[in-house]
Coordinates of C-alpha atoms in Angstrom, one line a residue:
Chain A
X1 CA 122.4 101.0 97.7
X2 CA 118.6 101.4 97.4
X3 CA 118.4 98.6 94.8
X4 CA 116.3 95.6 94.3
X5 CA 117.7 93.2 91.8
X6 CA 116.0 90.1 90.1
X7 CA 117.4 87.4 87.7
X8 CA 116.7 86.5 85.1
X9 CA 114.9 89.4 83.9
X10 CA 113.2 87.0 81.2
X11 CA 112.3 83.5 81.3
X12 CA 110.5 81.2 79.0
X13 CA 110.1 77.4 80.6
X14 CA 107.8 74.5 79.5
X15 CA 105.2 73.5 82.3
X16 CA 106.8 70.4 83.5
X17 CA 110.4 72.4 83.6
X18 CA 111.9 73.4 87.3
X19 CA 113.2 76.9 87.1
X20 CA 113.7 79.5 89.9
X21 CA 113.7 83.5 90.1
X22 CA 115.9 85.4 92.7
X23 CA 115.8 88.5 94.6
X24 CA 118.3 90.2 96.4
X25 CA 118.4 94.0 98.0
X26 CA 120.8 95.1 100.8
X27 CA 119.5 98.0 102.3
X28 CA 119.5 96.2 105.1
X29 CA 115.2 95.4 105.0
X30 CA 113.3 92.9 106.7
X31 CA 110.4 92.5 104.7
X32 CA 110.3 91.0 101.4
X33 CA 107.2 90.4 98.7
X34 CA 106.5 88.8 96.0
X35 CA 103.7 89.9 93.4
X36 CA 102.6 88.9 90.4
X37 CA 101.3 91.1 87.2
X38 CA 99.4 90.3 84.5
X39 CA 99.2 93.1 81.7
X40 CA 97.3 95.9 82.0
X41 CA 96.4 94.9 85.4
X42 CA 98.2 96.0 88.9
X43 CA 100.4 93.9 91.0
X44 CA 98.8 91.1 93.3
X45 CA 100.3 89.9 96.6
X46 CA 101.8 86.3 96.3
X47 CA 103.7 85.8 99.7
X48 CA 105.6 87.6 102.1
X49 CA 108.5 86.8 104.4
X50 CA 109.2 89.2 108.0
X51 CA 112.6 88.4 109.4
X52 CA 113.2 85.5 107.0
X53 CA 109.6 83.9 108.0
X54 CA 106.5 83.4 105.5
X55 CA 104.3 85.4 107.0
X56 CA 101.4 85.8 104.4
X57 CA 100.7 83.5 101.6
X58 CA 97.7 84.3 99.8
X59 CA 96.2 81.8 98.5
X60 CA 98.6 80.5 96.6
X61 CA 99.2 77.6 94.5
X62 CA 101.8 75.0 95.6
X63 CA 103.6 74.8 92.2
X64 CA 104.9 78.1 93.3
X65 CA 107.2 77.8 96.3
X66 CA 109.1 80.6 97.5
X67 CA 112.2 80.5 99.9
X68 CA 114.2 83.1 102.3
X69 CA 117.7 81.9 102.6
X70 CA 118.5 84.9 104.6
X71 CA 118.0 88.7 105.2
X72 CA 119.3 89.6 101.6
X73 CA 117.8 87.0 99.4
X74 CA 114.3 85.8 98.3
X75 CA 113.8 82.9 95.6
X76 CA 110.6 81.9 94.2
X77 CA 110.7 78.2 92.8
X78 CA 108.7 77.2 89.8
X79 CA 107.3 73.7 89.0
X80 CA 104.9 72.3 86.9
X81 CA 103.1 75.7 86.0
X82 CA 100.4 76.4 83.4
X83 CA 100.2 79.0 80.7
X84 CA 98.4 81.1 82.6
X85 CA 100.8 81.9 85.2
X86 CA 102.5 83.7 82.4
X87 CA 103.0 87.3 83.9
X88 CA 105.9 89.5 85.4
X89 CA 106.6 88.6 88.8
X90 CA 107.8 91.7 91.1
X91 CA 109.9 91.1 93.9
X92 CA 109.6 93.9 96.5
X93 CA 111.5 94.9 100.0
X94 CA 110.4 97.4 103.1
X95 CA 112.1 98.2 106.1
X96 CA 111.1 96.5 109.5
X97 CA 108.5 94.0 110.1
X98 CA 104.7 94.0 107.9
X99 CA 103.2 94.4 110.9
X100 CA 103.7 97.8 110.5
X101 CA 101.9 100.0 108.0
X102 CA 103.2 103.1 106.0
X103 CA 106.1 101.4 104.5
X104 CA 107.2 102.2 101.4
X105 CA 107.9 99.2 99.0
X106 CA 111.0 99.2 97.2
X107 CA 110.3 97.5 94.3
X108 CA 112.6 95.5 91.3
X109 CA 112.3 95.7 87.7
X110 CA 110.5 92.3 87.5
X111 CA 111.0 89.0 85.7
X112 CA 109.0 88.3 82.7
X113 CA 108.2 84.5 82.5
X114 CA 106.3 83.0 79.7
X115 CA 105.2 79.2 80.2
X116 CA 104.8 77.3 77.0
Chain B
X1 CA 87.4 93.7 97.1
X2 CA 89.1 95.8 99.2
X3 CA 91.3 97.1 96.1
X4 CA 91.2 100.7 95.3
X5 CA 90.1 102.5 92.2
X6 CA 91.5 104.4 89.9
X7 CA 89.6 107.2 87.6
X8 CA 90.2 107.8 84.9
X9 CA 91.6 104.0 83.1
X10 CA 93.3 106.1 81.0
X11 CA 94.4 109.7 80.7
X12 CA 95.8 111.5 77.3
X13 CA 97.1 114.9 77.4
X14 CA 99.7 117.2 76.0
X15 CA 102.9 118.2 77.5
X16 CA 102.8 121.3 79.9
X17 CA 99.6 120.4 81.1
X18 CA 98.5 118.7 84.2
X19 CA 97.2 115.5 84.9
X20 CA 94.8 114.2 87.7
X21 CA 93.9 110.8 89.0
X22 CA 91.5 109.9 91.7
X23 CA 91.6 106.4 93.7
X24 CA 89.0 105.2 95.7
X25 CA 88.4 102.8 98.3
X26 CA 86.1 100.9 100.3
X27 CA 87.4 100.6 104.3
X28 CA 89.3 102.8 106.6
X29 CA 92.7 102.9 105.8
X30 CA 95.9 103.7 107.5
X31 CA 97.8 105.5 104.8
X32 CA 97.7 105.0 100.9
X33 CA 100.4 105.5 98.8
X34 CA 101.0 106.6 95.0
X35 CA 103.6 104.3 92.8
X36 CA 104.4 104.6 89.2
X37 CA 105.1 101.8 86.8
X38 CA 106.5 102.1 83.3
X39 CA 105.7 99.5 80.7
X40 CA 106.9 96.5 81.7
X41 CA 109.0 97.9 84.6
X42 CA 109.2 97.8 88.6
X43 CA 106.8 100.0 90.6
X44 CA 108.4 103.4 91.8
X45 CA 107.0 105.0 95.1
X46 CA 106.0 108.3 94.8
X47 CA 104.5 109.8 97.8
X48 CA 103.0 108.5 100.8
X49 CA 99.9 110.2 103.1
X50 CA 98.7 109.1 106.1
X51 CA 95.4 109.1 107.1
X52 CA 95.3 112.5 109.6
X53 CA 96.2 114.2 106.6
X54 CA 94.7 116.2 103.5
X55 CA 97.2 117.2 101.4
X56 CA 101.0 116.9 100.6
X57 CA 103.3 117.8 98.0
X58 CA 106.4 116.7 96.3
X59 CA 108.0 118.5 93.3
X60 CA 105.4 118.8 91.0
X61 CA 103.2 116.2 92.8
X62 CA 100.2 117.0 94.8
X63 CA 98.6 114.3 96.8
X64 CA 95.2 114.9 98.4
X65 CA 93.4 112.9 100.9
X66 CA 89.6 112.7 101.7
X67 CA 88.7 109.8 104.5
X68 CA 85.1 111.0 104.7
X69 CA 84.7 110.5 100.8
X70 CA 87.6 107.7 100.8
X71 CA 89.5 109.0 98.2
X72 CA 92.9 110.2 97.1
X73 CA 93.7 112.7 94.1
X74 CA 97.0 112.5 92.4
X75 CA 97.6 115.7 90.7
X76 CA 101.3 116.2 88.1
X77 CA 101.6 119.7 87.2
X78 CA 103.4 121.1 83.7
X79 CA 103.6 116.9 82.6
X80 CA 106.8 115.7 80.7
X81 CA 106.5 112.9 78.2
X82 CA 108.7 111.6 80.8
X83 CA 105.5 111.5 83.1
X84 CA 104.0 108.7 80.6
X85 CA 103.6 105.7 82.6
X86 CA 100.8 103.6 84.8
X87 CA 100.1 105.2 87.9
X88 CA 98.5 103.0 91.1
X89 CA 97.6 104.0 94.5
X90 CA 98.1 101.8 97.4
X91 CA 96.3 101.2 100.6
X92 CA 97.2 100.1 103.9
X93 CA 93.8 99.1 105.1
X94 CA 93.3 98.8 109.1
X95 CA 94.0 95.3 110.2
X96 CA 95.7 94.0 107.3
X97 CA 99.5 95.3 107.3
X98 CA 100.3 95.0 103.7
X99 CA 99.7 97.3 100.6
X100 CA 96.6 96.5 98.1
X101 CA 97.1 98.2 95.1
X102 CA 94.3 99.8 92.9
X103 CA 93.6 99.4 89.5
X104 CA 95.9 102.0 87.5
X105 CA 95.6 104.7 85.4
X106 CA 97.7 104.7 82.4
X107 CA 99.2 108.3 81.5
X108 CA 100.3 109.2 77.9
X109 CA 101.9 112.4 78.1
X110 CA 102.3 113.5 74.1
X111 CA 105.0 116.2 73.4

């Protein structure tokens, strides 16, 4: 199974909704990532967990709060957000730890959210 | 930034002919790697080269590597409008473990 899966793969919430997006791979990887897109524009970085840990968070706002409830699984919890954070948010897997470099990002087909 | 560049934005050709795309990039770098997107989709890794080497291939992908001029060609021989997607190169730069991606360039490949 080299598979990356995120729900919902659309969601449209109003900015002072609560709503959640979930990630889940087994392929047995230790790494997990979220980025963000906005159109015609690559992915950007958001957070990473290493053996279930935060390990990077760039920079990110706090109405975005993500959460590793094991191995398989990475949720990214939504609160309060503005219209601009609007985009398709990637979640992505690697093998071992990010202290490592060279590893190949498996990545999932993305879930659009629109915030009204 | 650190990000990479992608040349050209955008790249219009016909099928059966071949496509090139250049990235560059500001710092050393421990290995950079090509993805592919398709509208609205997930990324899709597509070759990987490390930094002690030049050139490497993969079907009808050739990837080349220059660290002196730090930059990376992407090169898809006999295209498919299959081929028709956003293409981004990523960079492990030294230090800093995860991947920056570049810029894109978007590929229309018109039968």
């Amino acid at each position: 199974d080299t598979e990356v899966t995120q729900t919902p793969k659309h969601l449209v919430m109003g900015m002072t909704n609560k709503k959640s997006l979930k990630c889940e791979q087994h392929m047995g990887h230790r790494a997990m990532y979220w980025y963000k897109q906005k159109a015609k524009k690559p992915p950007e970085l958001m957070f990473v967990y290493s053996y279930e840990k935060l390990s990077i968070n760039e920079s990110v706002p706090s109405r975005f709060s993500p959460e590793c409830p094991n191995s398989s699984l990475l949720n990214l919890h939504l609160h309060a957000l503005q219209p601009e954070d609007s985009a398709l948010y990637l979640c992505a897997s690697s093998q071992g730890e990010t202290g490592i470099p060279g590893r190949e990002l498996f990545f999932g087909e993305g879930s659009r959210l629109t915030v009204l | 930034s650190q990000q990479g560049e992608e040349d050209p934005q955008a790249l219009s050709i016909q099928e059966g002919e071949n496509a090139t795309m250049n990235c560059s990039y500001k710092t050393s770098i421990n290995n950079l790697q090509w993805y592919r997107q398709n509208s609205g989709r997930g990324l899709v890794h597509l070759i990987l080269i490390r930094s002690n080497e030049r050139e490497k291939h993969s079907g009808r992908l050739r990837v080349t590597l220059d660290t002196s001029k730090k930059s990376s060609s992407l090169l898809i021989t006999a295209s498919r409008a299959a081929d028709t997607a956003s293409y981004f190169c990523a960079t492990d730069f030294s230090g800093y473990s995860t991947l920056t991606f570049g810029k894109g360039t978007m590929l229309l490949v018109s039968p």
